[in-house]
C-alpha cells in the first residue's frame, strides 16, 4: 500500500520546503525512482505567476510537474504505480473542486452547502483511494485554516469548513502528519512500522 504524509501549516510556515525535503529523502532512500509534483494552483495573474516560478525554482528539474487544476484523480491515475507524489496544495484543490461544483455563493442554502461539502469530500476520498491502490508514496501540503479569524463572508466560512474537513479526512488516513510552525516541523501523527 502507498504511504501518505500530510504537511499542514499556515502561510509562509515552511510547509512546501519541508514537504520537498521529505520527498527528496524518500527519493534517495527508496526504490521509487520517479517523482511527480502535482500542482493544483492555476496561474490567474502576475503575482501568482511569480509564486509558481519561485516554487519551480525551489525543486529539482528531474521532478516531473503535472498540472491538476481540473481532474486531480485522473491525473493521479496516469502516474506510474510506486512513484513518489508531492501534491501542493490541498486547499487549492478544495477551492478548485468547490468552484467546479458551484459558482454562485450569495444566498446559498444549507442544502446546497451540504451538497458542495459532500462532493469535495467524495473527491478527497477518491484521491486517497488512488494513492493506496496505486501504491503511490504521497506527500500532501495543506493550509491549516482553522486557527485564524472567522471569515466575515459566507464563501470564506464555507471554504474554511470544507478545507478543515478535508484536512481531517486526510489526516485520519495519513500514515504521518506534520504541523509546520515558523519553519519547524511538529510531528502530530507518526507512522508505525
Short mmCIF file of N, CA and C in Angstrom, two decimals:
data_model
loop_
_atom_site.label_atom_id
_atom_site.label_comp_id
_atom_site.label_asym_id
_atom_site.label_seq_id
_atom_site.Cartn_x
_atom_site.Cartn_y
_atom_site.Cartn_z
N UNK A 1 0.84 -1.19 0.00
CA UNK A 1 0.00 0.00 0.00
C UNK A 1 0.88 1.25 0.00
N UNK A 2 0.34 2.31 -0.59
CA UNK A 2 1.07 3.57 -0.63
C UNK A 2 1.13 4.23 0.73
N UNK A 3 2.15 5.04 0.92
CA UNK A 3 2.36 5.78 2.15
C UNK A 3 1.86 7.20 1.94
N UNK A 4 1.13 7.76 2.91
CA UNK A 4 0.59 9.10 2.80
C UNK A 4 1.10 9.94 3.96
N UNK A 5 1.67 11.10 3.64
CA UNK A 5 2.15 12.06 4.63
C UNK A 5 1.42 13.38 4.37
N UNK A 6 0.89 13.99 5.43
CA UNK A 6 0.24 15.29 5.34
C UNK A 6 1.09 16.31 6.06
N UNK A 7 1.38 17.43 5.37
CA UNK A 7 2.13 18.54 5.95
C UNK A 7 1.20 19.75 6.00
N UNK A 8 0.83 20.14 7.21
CA UNK A 8 -0.07 21.28 7.44
C UNK A 8 0.71 22.48 7.94
N UNK A 9 0.17 23.66 7.71
CA UNK A 9 0.78 24.86 8.26
C UNK A 9 0.08 26.10 7.74
N UNK A 10 0.40 27.21 8.35
CA UNK A 10 -0.14 28.49 7.91
C UNK A 10 0.68 29.04 6.76
N UNK A 11 0.32 30.25 6.33
CA UNK A 11 1.05 30.91 5.25
C UNK A 11 2.50 31.15 5.67
N UNK A 12 3.41 30.83 4.77
CA UNK A 12 4.85 31.02 4.98
C UNK A 12 5.37 30.30 6.23
N UNK A 13 4.78 29.16 6.53
CA UNK A 13 5.22 28.37 7.68
C UNK A 13 6.36 27.43 7.32
N UNK A 14 6.65 27.28 6.01
CA UNK A 14 7.71 26.38 5.57
C UNK A 14 7.20 25.03 5.12
N UNK A 15 5.89 24.92 4.92
CA UNK A 15 5.32 23.61 4.59
C UNK A 15 5.78 23.06 3.25
N UNK A 16 5.84 23.88 2.21
CA UNK A 16 6.26 23.38 0.90
C UNK A 16 7.72 22.95 0.91
N UNK A 17 8.58 23.75 1.53
CA UNK A 17 10.00 23.39 1.61
C UNK A 17 10.22 22.11 2.39
N UNK A 18 9.50 21.96 3.50
CA UNK A 18 9.62 20.74 4.30
C UNK A 18 9.10 19.54 3.52
N UNK A 19 7.97 19.70 2.83
CA UNK A 19 7.42 18.60 2.03
C UNK A 19 8.43 18.19 0.95
N UNK A 20 9.06 19.16 0.32
CA UNK A 20 10.08 18.84 -0.70
C UNK A 20 11.25 18.08 -0.09
N UNK A 21 11.64 18.44 1.13
CA UNK A 21 12.75 17.72 1.77
C UNK A 21 12.35 16.28 2.10
N UNK A 22 11.09 16.07 2.50
CA UNK A 22 10.61 14.71 2.75
C UNK A 22 10.65 13.88 1.46
N UNK A 23 10.22 14.47 0.35
CA UNK A 23 10.23 13.77 -0.93
C UNK A 23 11.66 13.48 -1.37
N UNK A 24 12.56 14.44 -1.21
CA UNK A 24 13.97 14.22 -1.57
C UNK A 24 14.57 13.08 -0.76
N UNK A 25 14.24 13.03 0.55
CA UNK A 25 14.72 11.92 1.38
C UNK A 25 14.18 10.59 0.89
N UNK A 26 12.89 10.55 0.55
CA UNK A 26 12.30 9.32 0.02
C UNK A 26 12.98 8.91 -1.28
N UNK A 27 13.22 9.89 -2.12
CA UNK A 27 13.84 9.61 -3.42
C UNK A 27 15.23 9.00 -3.25
N UNK A 28 15.98 9.49 -2.27
CA UNK A 28 17.34 8.98 -2.02
C UNK A 28 17.35 7.60 -1.38
N UNK A 29 16.36 7.31 -0.55
CA UNK A 29 16.40 6.11 0.28
C UNK A 29 15.39 5.03 -0.10
N UNK A 30 14.83 5.09 -1.29
CA UNK A 30 13.87 4.05 -1.66
C UNK A 30 14.12 3.58 -3.09
N UNK A 31 13.40 2.56 -3.45
CA UNK A 31 13.49 2.04 -4.81
C UNK A 31 12.60 2.82 -5.77
N UNK A 32 11.81 3.72 -5.23
CA UNK A 32 10.93 4.55 -6.07
C UNK A 32 11.80 5.59 -6.75
N UNK A 33 11.75 5.60 -8.06
CA UNK A 33 12.67 6.48 -8.78
C UNK A 33 12.01 7.70 -9.41
N UNK A 34 10.72 7.65 -9.66
CA UNK A 34 10.04 8.76 -10.31
C UNK A 34 9.34 9.64 -9.28
N UNK A 35 9.56 10.96 -9.41
CA UNK A 35 8.88 11.92 -8.54
C UNK A 35 8.01 12.80 -9.42
N UNK A 36 6.75 12.93 -9.00
CA UNK A 36 5.78 13.76 -9.71
C UNK A 36 5.29 14.86 -8.77
N UNK A 37 5.49 16.10 -9.19
CA UNK A 37 4.98 17.25 -8.45
C UNK A 37 3.62 17.59 -9.06
N UNK A 38 2.56 17.43 -8.28
CA UNK A 38 1.21 17.67 -8.76
C UNK A 38 0.77 19.05 -8.26
N UNK A 39 0.67 19.98 -9.20
CA UNK A 39 0.32 21.36 -8.89
C UNK A 39 -1.18 21.57 -9.04
N UNK A 40 -1.81 22.11 -8.01
CA UNK A 40 -3.25 22.32 -8.06
C UNK A 40 -3.63 23.78 -8.30
N UNK A 41 -2.67 24.68 -8.26
CA UNK A 41 -2.96 26.11 -8.45
C UNK A 41 -2.81 26.50 -9.91
N UNK A 42 -3.79 27.22 -10.41
CA UNK A 42 -3.69 27.79 -11.75
C UNK A 42 -3.04 29.16 -11.68
N UNK A 43 -2.54 29.63 -12.79
CA UNK A 43 -1.92 30.95 -12.85
C UNK A 43 -2.95 31.92 -13.42
N UNK A 44 -3.45 32.78 -12.56
CA UNK A 44 -4.51 33.71 -12.95
C UNK A 44 -4.00 35.15 -13.11
N UNK A 45 -2.83 35.47 -12.51
CA UNK A 45 -2.32 36.83 -12.57
C UNK A 45 -0.80 36.82 -12.40
N UNK A 46 -0.17 37.99 -12.51
CA UNK A 46 1.29 38.10 -12.43
C UNK A 46 1.83 37.68 -11.07
N UNK A 47 1.11 38.03 -10.02
CA UNK A 47 1.56 37.68 -8.67
C UNK A 47 1.60 36.15 -8.50
N UNK A 48 0.56 35.47 -9.00
CA UNK A 48 0.54 34.01 -8.91
C UNK A 48 1.63 33.41 -9.79
N UNK A 49 1.88 33.99 -10.93
CA UNK A 49 2.95 33.51 -11.82
C UNK A 49 4.30 33.59 -11.11
N UNK A 50 4.54 34.66 -10.34
CA UNK A 50 5.80 34.78 -9.58
C UNK A 50 5.88 33.71 -8.51
N UNK A 51 4.78 33.44 -7.84
CA UNK A 51 4.77 32.39 -6.80
C UNK A 51 5.08 31.02 -7.40
N UNK A 52 4.45 30.72 -8.52
CA UNK A 52 4.67 29.43 -9.19
C UNK A 52 6.12 29.32 -9.65
N UNK A 53 6.66 30.40 -10.22
CA UNK A 53 8.05 30.39 -10.67
C UNK A 53 9.00 30.13 -9.50
N UNK A 54 8.70 30.73 -8.36
CA UNK A 54 9.54 30.50 -7.17
C UNK A 54 9.49 29.04 -6.74
N UNK A 55 8.29 28.46 -6.72
CA UNK A 55 8.15 27.04 -6.36
C UNK A 55 8.93 26.16 -7.34
N UNK A 56 8.82 26.45 -8.63
CA UNK A 56 9.53 25.66 -9.64
C UNK A 56 11.04 25.74 -9.44
N UNK A 57 11.53 26.93 -9.14
CA UNK A 57 12.98 27.12 -8.95
C UNK A 57 13.48 26.38 -7.71
N UNK A 58 12.60 26.16 -6.74
CA UNK A 58 12.99 25.51 -5.49
C UNK A 58 13.04 23.99 -5.56
N UNK A 59 12.55 23.40 -6.64
CA UNK A 59 12.54 21.94 -6.71
C UNK A 59 13.43 21.45 -7.85
N UNK A 60 13.91 20.21 -7.73
CA UNK A 60 14.81 19.66 -8.76
C UNK A 60 14.17 19.58 -10.13
N UNK A 61 14.95 19.83 -11.17
CA UNK A 61 14.47 19.76 -12.54
C UNK A 61 14.03 18.35 -12.93
N UNK A 62 14.60 17.33 -12.29
CA UNK A 62 14.27 15.95 -12.66
C UNK A 62 12.86 15.55 -12.22
N UNK A 63 12.25 16.29 -11.30
CA UNK A 63 10.89 16.00 -10.90
C UNK A 63 9.95 16.43 -12.02
N UNK A 64 9.00 15.57 -12.32
CA UNK A 64 8.03 15.87 -13.37
C UNK A 64 6.85 16.65 -12.77
N UNK A 65 6.51 17.76 -13.40
CA UNK A 65 5.40 18.58 -12.92
C UNK A 65 4.14 18.25 -13.71
N UNK A 66 3.06 18.00 -12.99
CA UNK A 66 1.75 17.75 -13.61
C UNK A 66 0.78 18.81 -13.09
N UNK A 67 0.12 19.48 -14.02
CA UNK A 67 -0.89 20.47 -13.66
C UNK A 67 -2.22 19.75 -13.45
N UNK A 68 -2.82 19.96 -12.28
CA UNK A 68 -4.06 19.23 -11.96
C UNK A 68 -5.09 20.16 -11.34
N UNK A 69 -5.40 21.21 -12.07
CA UNK A 69 -6.42 22.13 -11.55
C UNK A 69 -7.82 21.57 -11.75
N UNK A 70 -8.02 20.72 -12.75
CA UNK A 70 -9.37 20.27 -13.08
C UNK A 70 -9.65 18.81 -12.76
N UNK A 71 -8.78 17.91 -13.15
CA UNK A 71 -9.05 16.48 -13.00
C UNK A 71 -7.95 15.83 -12.16
N UNK A 72 -7.97 16.09 -10.87
CA UNK A 72 -6.92 15.58 -10.00
C UNK A 72 -6.85 14.06 -10.01
N UNK A 73 -7.98 13.41 -9.82
CA UNK A 73 -7.99 11.94 -9.75
C UNK A 73 -7.50 11.35 -11.07
N UNK A 74 -7.94 11.89 -12.19
CA UNK A 74 -7.47 11.42 -13.49
C UNK A 74 -5.97 11.61 -13.65
N UNK A 75 -5.45 12.74 -13.16
CA UNK A 75 -4.01 13.00 -13.21
C UNK A 75 -3.26 11.97 -12.38
N UNK A 76 -3.76 11.70 -11.18
CA UNK A 76 -3.10 10.71 -10.31
C UNK A 76 -3.15 9.31 -10.91
N UNK A 77 -4.25 8.97 -11.56
CA UNK A 77 -4.38 7.65 -12.18
C UNK A 77 -3.33 7.44 -13.28
N UNK A 78 -2.88 8.52 -13.91
CA UNK A 78 -1.90 8.42 -15.00
C UNK A 78 -0.46 8.29 -14.51
N UNK A 79 -0.24 8.50 -13.22
CA UNK A 79 1.12 8.38 -12.66
C UNK A 79 1.46 6.91 -12.49
N UNK A 80 2.66 6.50 -12.91
CA UNK A 80 3.03 5.09 -12.75
C UNK A 80 2.98 4.64 -11.28
N UNK A 81 2.49 3.44 -11.05
CA UNK A 81 2.45 2.88 -9.70
C UNK A 81 3.83 2.92 -9.07
N UNK A 82 3.82 3.02 -7.74
CA UNK A 82 5.03 3.02 -6.94
C UNK A 82 5.91 4.25 -7.14
N UNK A 83 5.32 5.32 -7.66
CA UNK A 83 6.05 6.59 -7.79
C UNK A 83 5.89 7.40 -6.50
N UNK A 84 6.64 8.48 -6.41
CA UNK A 84 6.50 9.44 -5.31
C UNK A 84 5.73 10.63 -5.86
N UNK A 85 4.74 11.09 -5.09
CA UNK A 85 3.91 12.23 -5.49
C UNK A 85 3.99 13.31 -4.42
N UNK A 86 4.27 14.53 -4.84
CA UNK A 86 4.15 15.69 -3.97
C UNK A 86 3.00 16.53 -4.48
N UNK A 87 1.91 16.60 -3.72
CA UNK A 87 0.73 17.36 -4.12
C UNK A 87 0.72 18.67 -3.34
N UNK A 88 0.78 19.78 -4.06
CA UNK A 88 0.83 21.09 -3.44
C UNK A 88 -0.16 21.99 -4.16
N UNK A 89 -1.31 22.30 -3.60
CA UNK A 89 -1.70 22.04 -2.23
C UNK A 89 -3.17 21.64 -2.16
N UNK A 90 -3.53 21.02 -1.05
CA UNK A 90 -4.88 20.52 -0.83
C UNK A 90 -5.90 21.65 -0.79
N UNK A 91 -5.56 22.77 -0.17
CA UNK A 91 -6.54 23.85 -0.05
C UNK A 91 -6.88 24.45 -1.41
N UNK A 92 -5.91 24.52 -2.32
CA UNK A 92 -6.22 24.98 -3.68
C UNK A 92 -7.07 23.93 -4.39
N UNK A 93 -6.80 22.65 -4.14
CA UNK A 93 -7.61 21.58 -4.69
C UNK A 93 -9.06 21.74 -4.23
N UNK A 94 -9.26 22.02 -2.94
CA UNK A 94 -10.61 22.22 -2.40
C UNK A 94 -11.29 23.40 -3.10
N UNK A 95 -10.56 24.49 -3.28
CA UNK A 95 -11.11 25.65 -3.98
C UNK A 95 -11.55 25.28 -5.39
N UNK A 96 -10.67 24.58 -6.12
CA UNK A 96 -10.99 24.16 -7.49
C UNK A 96 -12.25 23.30 -7.52
N UNK A 97 -12.34 22.36 -6.59
CA UNK A 97 -13.50 21.47 -6.54
C UNK A 97 -14.78 22.24 -6.21
N UNK A 98 -14.67 23.14 -5.24
CA UNK A 98 -15.85 23.93 -4.86
C UNK A 98 -16.39 24.70 -6.07
N UNK A 99 -15.49 25.35 -6.81
CA UNK A 99 -15.95 26.18 -7.93
C UNK A 99 -16.29 25.36 -9.17
N UNK A 100 -15.83 24.12 -9.23
CA UNK A 100 -16.28 23.26 -10.33
C UNK A 100 -17.70 22.77 -10.09
N UNK A 101 -18.10 22.75 -8.83
CA UNK A 101 -19.43 22.27 -8.44
C UNK A 101 -20.47 23.39 -8.38
N UNK A 102 -19.98 24.60 -8.08
CA UNK A 102 -20.90 25.73 -7.90
C UNK A 102 -20.15 27.03 -8.13
N UNK A 103 -20.78 28.00 -8.76
CA UNK A 103 -20.13 29.29 -8.98
C UNK A 103 -20.82 30.44 -8.26
N UNK A 104 -22.07 30.28 -7.89
CA UNK A 104 -22.81 31.34 -7.20
C UNK A 104 -22.90 31.00 -5.71
N UNK A 105 -22.43 31.91 -4.86
CA UNK A 105 -22.34 31.62 -3.43
C UNK A 105 -23.23 32.51 -2.58
N UNK A 106 -23.68 33.62 -3.13
CA UNK A 106 -24.55 34.52 -2.35
C UNK A 106 -25.89 33.84 -2.09
N UNK A 107 -26.32 33.84 -0.85
CA UNK A 107 -27.62 33.27 -0.50
C UNK A 107 -27.70 31.76 -0.63
N UNK A 108 -26.57 31.07 -0.54
CA UNK A 108 -26.55 29.62 -0.68
C UNK A 108 -27.36 28.97 0.46
N UNK A 109 -28.17 28.00 0.11
CA UNK A 109 -28.97 27.29 1.12
C UNK A 109 -28.10 26.28 1.84
N UNK A 110 -28.56 25.86 3.00
CA UNK A 110 -27.84 24.82 3.77
C UNK A 110 -27.76 23.53 2.96
N UNK A 111 -28.83 23.22 2.23
CA UNK A 111 -28.85 22.01 1.41
C UNK A 111 -27.78 22.08 0.32
N UNK A 112 -27.67 23.22 -0.35
CA UNK A 112 -26.66 23.38 -1.41
C UNK A 112 -25.25 23.37 -0.83
N UNK A 113 -25.09 24.00 0.34
CA UNK A 113 -23.78 23.99 1.00
C UNK A 113 -23.37 22.56 1.33
N UNK A 114 -24.30 21.79 1.82
CA UNK A 114 -24.03 20.38 2.17
C UNK A 114 -23.69 19.58 0.91
N UNK A 115 -24.33 19.89 -0.20
CA UNK A 115 -24.05 19.21 -1.47
C UNK A 115 -22.62 19.47 -1.91
N UNK A 116 -22.16 20.72 -1.79
CA UNK A 116 -20.78 21.06 -2.16
C UNK A 116 -19.81 20.33 -1.24
N UNK A 117 -20.09 20.36 0.05
CA UNK A 117 -19.25 19.67 1.03
C UNK A 117 -19.12 18.18 0.70
N UNK A 118 -20.24 17.52 0.45
CA UNK A 118 -20.21 16.09 0.15
C UNK A 118 -19.44 15.81 -1.14
N UNK A 119 -19.60 16.65 -2.14
CA UNK A 119 -18.88 16.50 -3.41
C UNK A 119 -17.37 16.59 -3.17
N UNK A 120 -16.93 17.60 -2.46
CA UNK A 120 -15.49 17.78 -2.21
C UNK A 120 -14.94 16.60 -1.42
N UNK A 121 -15.63 16.20 -0.37
CA UNK A 121 -15.12 15.10 0.46
C UNK A 121 -15.13 13.77 -0.28
N UNK A 122 -16.07 13.56 -1.21
CA UNK A 122 -16.02 12.35 -2.06
C UNK A 122 -14.76 12.36 -2.92
N UNK A 123 -14.42 13.54 -3.46
CA UNK A 123 -13.22 13.65 -4.29
C UNK A 123 -11.95 13.43 -3.45
N UNK A 124 -11.95 13.91 -2.21
CA UNK A 124 -10.82 13.65 -1.31
C UNK A 124 -10.69 12.15 -1.09
N UNK A 125 -11.80 11.48 -0.83
CA UNK A 125 -11.77 10.02 -0.64
C UNK A 125 -11.28 9.30 -1.89
N UNK A 126 -11.71 9.75 -3.06
CA UNK A 126 -11.24 9.14 -4.32
C UNK A 126 -9.73 9.33 -4.47
N UNK A 127 -9.23 10.52 -4.15
CA UNK A 127 -7.80 10.78 -4.22
C UNK A 127 -7.02 9.85 -3.29
N UNK A 128 -7.47 9.73 -2.05
CA UNK A 128 -6.79 8.86 -1.09
C UNK A 128 -6.80 7.40 -1.55
N UNK A 129 -7.91 6.98 -2.14
CA UNK A 129 -8.01 5.60 -2.64
C UNK A 129 -7.01 5.35 -3.76
N UNK A 130 -6.81 6.35 -4.63
CA UNK A 130 -5.82 6.20 -5.71
C UNK A 130 -4.43 6.04 -5.12
N UNK A 131 -4.08 6.85 -4.13
CA UNK A 131 -2.75 6.72 -3.51
C UNK A 131 -2.53 5.31 -2.98
N UNK A 132 -3.50 4.77 -2.29
CA UNK A 132 -3.36 3.43 -1.69
C UNK A 132 -3.36 2.34 -2.77
N UNK A 133 -4.33 2.39 -3.66
CA UNK A 133 -4.47 1.33 -4.66
C UNK A 133 -3.28 1.29 -5.61
N UNK A 134 -2.77 2.44 -6.01
CA UNK A 134 -1.67 2.51 -6.98
C UNK A 134 -0.30 2.45 -6.30
N UNK A 135 -0.31 2.31 -4.95
CA UNK A 135 0.92 2.23 -4.17
C UNK A 135 1.82 3.44 -4.42
N UNK A 136 1.20 4.61 -4.44
CA UNK A 136 1.94 5.85 -4.59
C UNK A 136 2.37 6.34 -3.21
N UNK A 137 3.59 6.78 -3.11
CA UNK A 137 4.07 7.39 -1.88
C UNK A 137 3.77 8.88 -2.00
N UNK A 138 2.85 9.38 -1.18
CA UNK A 138 2.32 10.73 -1.37
C UNK A 138 2.66 11.63 -0.19
N UNK A 139 3.10 12.84 -0.52
CA UNK A 139 3.27 13.91 0.46
C UNK A 139 2.33 15.02 0.03
N UNK A 140 1.38 15.36 0.90
CA UNK A 140 0.37 16.36 0.59
C UNK A 140 0.60 17.59 1.46
N UNK A 141 0.55 18.76 0.84
CA UNK A 141 0.69 20.03 1.54
C UNK A 141 -0.68 20.66 1.66
N UNK A 142 -1.00 21.18 2.85
CA UNK A 142 -2.29 21.84 3.03
C UNK A 142 -2.16 22.96 4.05
N UNK A 143 -3.00 23.96 3.88
CA UNK A 143 -3.05 25.07 4.84
C UNK A 143 -3.91 24.69 6.03
N UNK A 144 -3.44 25.01 7.22
CA UNK A 144 -4.24 24.88 8.43
C UNK A 144 -5.08 26.14 8.51
N UNK A 145 -6.35 26.01 8.18
CA UNK A 145 -7.22 27.19 8.06
C UNK A 145 -8.08 27.44 9.29
N UNK A 146 -8.02 26.58 10.26
CA UNK A 146 -8.93 26.69 11.41
C UNK A 146 -8.42 27.53 12.55
N UNK A 147 -7.21 28.07 12.46
CA UNK A 147 -6.67 28.81 13.59
C UNK A 147 -6.74 30.32 13.41
N UNK A 148 -7.28 30.76 12.28
CA UNK A 148 -7.38 32.19 12.03
C UNK A 148 -8.73 32.73 12.46
N UNK A 149 -8.97 33.95 12.05
CA UNK A 149 -10.25 34.59 12.34
C UNK A 149 -11.36 33.93 11.52
N UNK A 150 -12.58 34.01 12.04
CA UNK A 150 -13.72 33.53 11.27
C UNK A 150 -13.93 34.50 10.11
N UNK A 151 -13.94 33.99 8.86
CA UNK A 151 -14.13 34.89 7.73
C UNK A 151 -15.45 35.66 7.84
N UNK A 152 -15.46 36.93 7.42
CA UNK A 152 -16.66 37.75 7.58
C UNK A 152 -17.71 37.57 6.48
N UNK A 153 -17.49 36.63 5.57
CA UNK A 153 -18.42 36.44 4.46
C UNK A 153 -18.70 34.95 4.28
N UNK A 154 -19.89 34.59 3.78
CA UNK A 154 -20.30 33.18 3.71
C UNK A 154 -19.34 32.29 2.94
N UNK A 155 -18.87 32.70 1.76
CA UNK A 155 -17.97 31.85 0.99
C UNK A 155 -16.71 31.51 1.77
N UNK A 156 -16.16 32.48 2.48
CA UNK A 156 -14.96 32.24 3.29
C UNK A 156 -15.22 31.23 4.39
N UNK A 157 -16.37 31.34 5.03
CA UNK A 157 -16.71 30.38 6.10
C UNK A 157 -16.94 28.98 5.53
N UNK A 158 -17.62 28.91 4.41
CA UNK A 158 -17.86 27.60 3.78
C UNK A 158 -16.54 26.97 3.38
N UNK A 159 -15.66 27.76 2.74
CA UNK A 159 -14.35 27.25 2.35
C UNK A 159 -13.57 26.76 3.57
N UNK A 160 -13.52 27.58 4.61
CA UNK A 160 -12.78 27.20 5.82
C UNK A 160 -13.28 25.88 6.38
N UNK A 161 -14.59 25.72 6.43
CA UNK A 161 -15.17 24.49 6.98
C UNK A 161 -14.82 23.28 6.11
N UNK A 162 -15.02 23.41 4.81
CA UNK A 162 -14.75 22.27 3.92
C UNK A 162 -13.27 21.93 3.90
N UNK A 163 -12.40 22.94 3.87
CA UNK A 163 -10.95 22.68 3.90
C UNK A 163 -10.57 21.99 5.21
N UNK A 164 -11.17 22.42 6.31
CA UNK A 164 -10.90 21.78 7.60
C UNK A 164 -11.34 20.32 7.62
N UNK A 165 -12.52 20.05 7.05
CA UNK A 165 -12.99 18.65 6.99
C UNK A 165 -12.12 17.82 6.06
N UNK A 166 -11.67 18.41 4.96
CA UNK A 166 -10.77 17.69 4.05
C UNK A 166 -9.46 17.35 4.76
N UNK A 167 -8.92 18.32 5.50
CA UNK A 167 -7.69 18.06 6.26
C UNK A 167 -7.90 16.94 7.28
N UNK A 168 -9.05 16.97 7.96
CA UNK A 168 -9.33 15.90 8.93
C UNK A 168 -9.39 14.54 8.25
N UNK A 169 -10.05 14.49 7.10
CA UNK A 169 -10.21 13.24 6.36
C UNK A 169 -8.83 12.70 5.97
N UNK A 170 -7.98 13.58 5.45
CA UNK A 170 -6.64 13.18 5.01
C UNK A 170 -5.78 12.79 6.20
N UNK A 171 -5.84 13.57 7.28
CA UNK A 171 -5.03 13.27 8.47
C UNK A 171 -5.40 11.91 9.08
N UNK A 172 -6.68 11.60 9.07
CA UNK A 172 -7.12 10.30 9.60
C UNK A 172 -6.53 9.15 8.79
N UNK A 173 -6.48 9.31 7.47
CA UNK A 173 -5.99 8.26 6.58
C UNK A 173 -4.45 8.25 6.48
N UNK A 174 -3.84 9.40 6.75
CA UNK A 174 -2.39 9.53 6.57
C UNK A 174 -1.61 8.65 7.54
N UNK A 175 -0.44 8.24 7.08
CA UNK A 175 0.46 7.49 7.95
C UNK A 175 1.20 8.42 8.90
N UNK A 176 1.53 9.63 8.41
CA UNK A 176 2.22 10.63 9.22
C UNK A 176 1.60 12.00 8.95
N UNK A 177 1.58 12.84 9.99
CA UNK A 177 1.08 14.21 9.85
C UNK A 177 2.06 15.13 10.58
N UNK A 178 2.44 16.21 9.89
CA UNK A 178 3.31 17.23 10.46
C UNK A 178 2.58 18.57 10.46
N UNK A 179 2.83 19.37 11.48
CA UNK A 179 2.34 20.74 11.53
C UNK A 179 3.57 21.64 11.54
N UNK A 180 3.64 22.53 10.55
CA UNK A 180 4.77 23.45 10.44
C UNK A 180 4.46 24.74 11.19
N UNK A 181 5.38 25.14 12.06
CA UNK A 181 5.26 26.39 12.80
C UNK A 181 6.59 27.12 12.68
N UNK A 182 6.59 28.27 11.98
CA UNK A 182 7.79 29.09 11.81
C UNK A 182 8.96 28.26 11.27
N UNK A 183 8.67 27.38 10.32
CA UNK A 183 9.72 26.58 9.69
C UNK A 183 10.14 25.35 10.47
N UNK A 184 9.49 25.09 11.59
CA UNK A 184 9.87 23.94 12.43
C UNK A 184 8.74 22.91 12.36
N UNK A 185 9.08 21.68 11.92
CA UNK A 185 8.05 20.64 11.83
C UNK A 185 7.74 20.04 13.21
N UNK A 186 6.45 19.96 13.50
CA UNK A 186 5.99 19.30 14.71
C UNK A 186 5.28 18.01 14.28
N UNK A 187 5.67 16.89 14.84
CA UNK A 187 5.03 15.62 14.49
C UNK A 187 3.70 15.53 15.22
N UNK A 188 2.62 15.43 14.44
CA UNK A 188 1.27 15.31 15.00
C UNK A 188 0.85 13.84 15.04
N UNK A 189 1.26 13.11 14.01
CA UNK A 189 0.93 11.68 13.91
C UNK A 189 2.13 11.00 13.28
N UNK A 190 2.65 10.00 13.94
CA UNK A 190 3.86 9.34 13.46
C UNK A 190 3.53 7.97 12.90
N UNK A 191 4.18 7.67 11.77
CA UNK A 191 3.97 6.37 11.13
C UNK A 191 4.47 5.27 12.05
N UNK A 192 3.71 4.17 12.10
CA UNK A 192 4.14 3.00 12.85
C UNK A 192 4.68 1.98 11.89
N UNK A 193 5.77 1.37 12.22
CA UNK A 193 6.40 0.38 11.33
C UNK A 193 5.86 -0.99 11.54
#
